[in-house]
Amino acid sequence: MRLPCSQGSLILTTVQIVELSVPSVHDIGALVAFGSGVVYITLQSIISYKSCPQWNTYFVCHIRMAISVISCIAFIPSILYAVLSENSFYVSFHQDYTYHVLSAICEWTVAFGFIFFFLTFIRDFQVGIYIF
C-alpha cells in the first residue's frame, strides 16, 4: 500500500494541474495517492486494534480510527466534486468554482488526516537511551 501511495504522490507533485497538456495524469496521481493512502491508514488502524494492549493504548487506537474514518469520509466527496468541476481554470464567478473549492477542501482534509495519523506514531518510534 505504501508503494502506490508514494508513486501517486510523485505523479501528483511532478505533474501540476496548471499544465494543460495532461491534467488527467495529475488527477490519476491524486486518485492513486489519496485512495491507497486511505486504504493504508484504515488497515493500519485495524492492525493497531489487534495489537492494542501490548503495543499501544486504546486511546491511540480510537484516535487512529477516527482519523481514518474522517479521511475515508472526505475522500469520497473529493472525487465527486472533482468530477463535477470540469474547468481547468477557475474564476470565482464560474459555476464550477464552488465544486472546485469543495473538492480542494476535501483533498486537504485527507492530506492533513495523513499527517495527523502519522503523528500518532511518535511514541512508537521514540528511542530511549538505556544505560546498563
mmCIF file of C-alpha atoms in Angstrom:
data_model
loop_
_atom_site.group_PDB
_atom_site.id
_atom_site.type_symbol
_atom_site.label_atom_id
_atom_site.label_comp_id
_atom_site.label_asym_id
_atom_site.label_seq_id
_atom_site.Cartn_x
_atom_site.Cartn_y
_atom_site.Cartn_z
ATOM 1 C CA MET A 1 0.000 0.000 0.000
ATOM 2 C CA ARG A 2 2.857 2.386 0.648
ATOM 3 C CA LEU A 3 4.339 1.955 -2.831
ATOM 4 C CA PRO A 4 1.194 3.031 -4.751
ATOM 5 C CA CYS A 5 0.767 5.928 -2.341
ATOM 6 C CA SER A 6 4.316 7.118 -2.917
ATOM 7 C CA GLN A 7 4.037 6.627 -6.690
ATOM 8 C CA GLY A 8 0.784 8.599 -6.751
ATOM 9 C CA SER A 9 2.352 11.350 -4.665
ATOM 10 C CA LEU A 10 5.288 11.500 -7.059
ATOM 11 C CA ILE A 11 2.956 11.852 -10.046
ATOM 12 C CA LEU A 12 0.822 14.361 -8.164
ATOM 13 C CA THR A 13 3.722 16.648 -7.333
ATOM 14 C CA THR A 14 5.628 16.444 -10.617
ATOM 15 C CA VAL A 15 2.651 16.929 -12.937
ATOM 16 C CA GLN A 16 0.893 20.030 -11.709
ATOM 17 C CA ILE A 17 -2.687 20.856 -12.613
ATOM 18 C CA VAL A 18 -1.695 24.068 -14.400
ATOM 19 C CA GLU A 19 -0.119 22.051 -17.203
ATOM 20 C CA LEU A 20 -2.972 21.887 -19.697
ATOM 21 C CA SER A 21 -1.393 19.166 -21.804
ATOM 22 C CA VAL A 22 -2.040 16.338 -19.327
ATOM 23 C CA PRO A 23 -4.402 17.306 -16.489
ATOM 24 C CA SER A 24 -5.708 13.739 -16.305
ATOM 25 C CA VAL A 25 -2.268 12.489 -15.208
ATOM 26 C CA HIS A 26 -2.423 14.817 -12.207
ATOM 27 C CA ASP A 27 -5.924 13.581 -11.386
ATOM 28 C CA ILE A 28 -4.899 9.922 -11.671
ATOM 29 C CA GLY A 29 -1.903 10.582 -9.421
ATOM 30 C CA ALA A 30 -4.163 12.215 -6.839
ATOM 31 C CA LEU A 31 -6.609 9.321 -7.011
ATOM 32 C CA VAL A 32 -3.848 6.745 -6.545
ATOM 33 C CA ALA A 33 -2.102 8.686 -3.763
ATOM 34 C CA PHE A 34 -5.176 9.524 -1.719
ATOM 35 C CA GLY A 35 -7.005 6.258 -2.431
ATOM 36 C CA SER A 36 -4.144 3.972 -1.455
ATOM 37 C CA GLY A 37 -3.292 6.237 1.478
ATOM 38 C CA VAL A 38 -6.821 5.991 2.860
ATOM 39 C CA VAL A 39 -6.763 2.198 2.471
ATOM 40 C CA TYR A 40 -3.351 2.076 4.175
ATOM 41 C CA ILE A 41 -4.337 4.118 7.229
ATOM 42 C CA THR A 42 -7.569 2.134 7.561
ATOM 43 C CA LEU A 43 -5.677 -1.166 7.536
ATOM 44 C CA GLN A 44 -3.068 0.246 9.910
ATOM 45 C CA SER A 45 -5.838 1.323 12.301
ATOM 46 C CA ILE A 46 -7.259 -2.203 12.275
ATOM 47 C CA ILE A 47 -3.798 -3.629 12.955
ATOM 48 C CA SER A 48 -3.427 -1.169 15.839
ATOM 49 C CA TYR A 49 -6.597 -2.562 17.418
ATOM 50 C CA LYS A 50 -5.309 -6.131 17.003
ATOM 51 C CA SER A 51 -2.070 -5.293 18.843
ATOM 52 C CA CYS A 52 -3.664 -2.950 21.327
ATOM 53 C CA PRO A 53 -2.768 -3.904 24.881
ATOM 54 C CA GLN A 54 0.780 -4.916 24.050
ATOM 55 C CA TRP A 55 1.982 -2.111 21.758
ATOM 56 C CA ASN A 56 -0.308 0.871 22.270
ATOM 57 C CA THR A 57 -3.312 2.083 24.223
ATOM 58 C CA TYR A 58 -6.977 2.026 23.295
ATOM 59 C CA PHE A 59 -6.949 5.829 23.251
ATOM 60 C CA VAL A 60 -4.357 5.877 20.468
ATOM 61 C CA CYS A 61 -6.326 3.214 18.575
ATOM 62 C CA HIS A 62 -9.501 5.296 18.831
ATOM 63 C CA ILE A 63 -7.648 8.400 17.605
ATOM 64 C CA ARG A 64 -6.189 6.494 14.653
ATOM 65 C CA MET A 65 -9.561 5.028 13.729
ATOM 66 C CA ALA A 66 -11.258 8.435 13.992
ATOM 67 C CA ILE A 67 -8.666 9.977 11.678
ATOM 68 C CA SER A 68 -9.084 7.045 9.318
ATOM 69 C CA VAL A 69 -12.872 7.411 9.224
ATOM 70 C CA ILE A 70 -12.669 11.177 8.667
ATOM 71 C CA SER A 71 -10.202 10.645 5.821
ATOM 72 C CA CYS A 72 -12.435 7.997 4.235
ATOM 73 C CA ILE A 73 -15.463 10.250 4.508
ATOM 74 C CA ALA A 74 -13.578 13.215 2.995
ATOM 75 C CA PHE A 75 -12.083 11.135 0.170
ATOM 76 C CA ILE A 76 -15.431 10.231 -1.412
ATOM 77 C CA PRO A 77 -16.738 13.816 -1.837
ATOM 78 C CA SER A 78 -13.350 14.932 -3.125
ATOM 79 C CA ILE A 79 -13.778 12.551 -6.062
ATOM 80 C CA LEU A 80 -17.402 13.553 -6.569
ATOM 81 C CA TYR A 81 -16.701 17.284 -6.552
ATOM 82 C CA ALA A 82 -13.633 16.856 -8.768
ATOM 83 C CA VAL A 83 -15.788 15.104 -11.358
ATOM 84 C CA LEU A 84 -18.477 17.784 -11.119
ATOM 85 C CA SER A 85 -15.977 20.590 -11.682
ATOM 86 C CA GLU A 86 -14.990 20.382 -15.324
ATOM 87 C CA ASN A 87 -12.959 23.552 -15.921
ATOM 88 C CA SER A 88 -9.176 23.623 -15.892
ATOM 89 C CA PHE A 89 -9.032 27.294 -14.941
ATOM 90 C CA TYR A 90 -11.264 28.625 -12.206
ATOM 91 C CA VAL A 91 -12.552 32.114 -11.644
ATOM 92 C CA SER A 92 -14.692 32.859 -8.619
ATOM 93 C CA PHE A 93 -17.785 33.690 -10.654
ATOM 94 C CA HIS A 94 -17.855 30.411 -12.628
ATOM 95 C CA GLN A 95 -20.476 27.858 -11.664
ATOM 96 C CA ASP A 96 -17.920 25.052 -11.274
ATOM 97 C CA TYR A 97 -15.787 27.114 -8.908
ATOM 98 C CA THR A 98 -17.823 26.004 -5.874
ATOM 99 C CA TYR A 99 -17.255 22.344 -6.745
ATOM 100 C CA HIS A 100 -13.554 23.021 -7.192
ATOM 101 C CA VAL A 101 -13.314 24.665 -3.756
ATOM 102 C CA LEU A 102 -15.242 21.829 -2.088
ATOM 103 C CA SER A 103 -13.008 19.256 -3.773
ATOM 104 C CA ALA A 104 -9.890 21.114 -2.620
ATOM 105 C CA ILE A 105 -11.200 21.301 0.964
ATOM 106 C CA CYS A 106 -11.859 17.556 0.988
ATOM 107 C CA GLU A 107 -8.431 16.797 -0.512
ATOM 108 C CA TRP A 108 -6.693 18.934 2.108
ATOM 109 C CA THR A 109 -8.752 17.238 4.826
ATOM 110 C CA VAL A 110 -7.446 13.872 3.638
ATOM 111 C CA ALA A 111 -3.880 15.215 3.406
ATOM 112 C CA PHE A 112 -3.953 16.613 6.943
ATOM 113 C CA GLY A 113 -5.561 13.369 8.082
ATOM 114 C CA PHE A 114 -2.456 11.561 6.820
ATOM 115 C CA ILE A 115 -0.204 13.972 8.694
ATOM 116 C CA PHE A 116 -2.114 13.658 11.962
ATOM 117 C CA PHE A 117 -2.314 9.877 11.558
ATOM 118 C CA PHE A 118 1.447 9.571 11.238
ATOM 119 C CA LEU A 119 1.926 11.879 14.220
ATOM 120 C CA THR A 120 0.185 9.238 16.353
ATOM 121 C CA PHE A 121 3.237 7.018 15.819
ATOM 122 C CA ILE A 122 5.615 9.322 17.692
ATOM 123 C CA ARG A 123 5.537 7.142 20.807
ATOM 124 C CA ASP A 124 6.126 4.002 18.746
ATOM 125 C CA PHE A 125 9.299 5.356 17.159
ATOM 126 C CA GLN A 126 10.882 7.031 20.174
ATOM 127 C CA VAL A 127 14.198 5.530 21.099
ATOM 128 C CA GLY A 128 15.322 5.550 24.680
ATOM 129 C CA ILE A 129 18.903 5.536 25.835
ATOM 130 C CA TYR A 130 19.366 2.728 28.273
ATOM 131 C CA ILE A 131 22.419 2.524 30.500
ATOM 132 C CA PHE A 132 23.113 -0.940 31.807
#
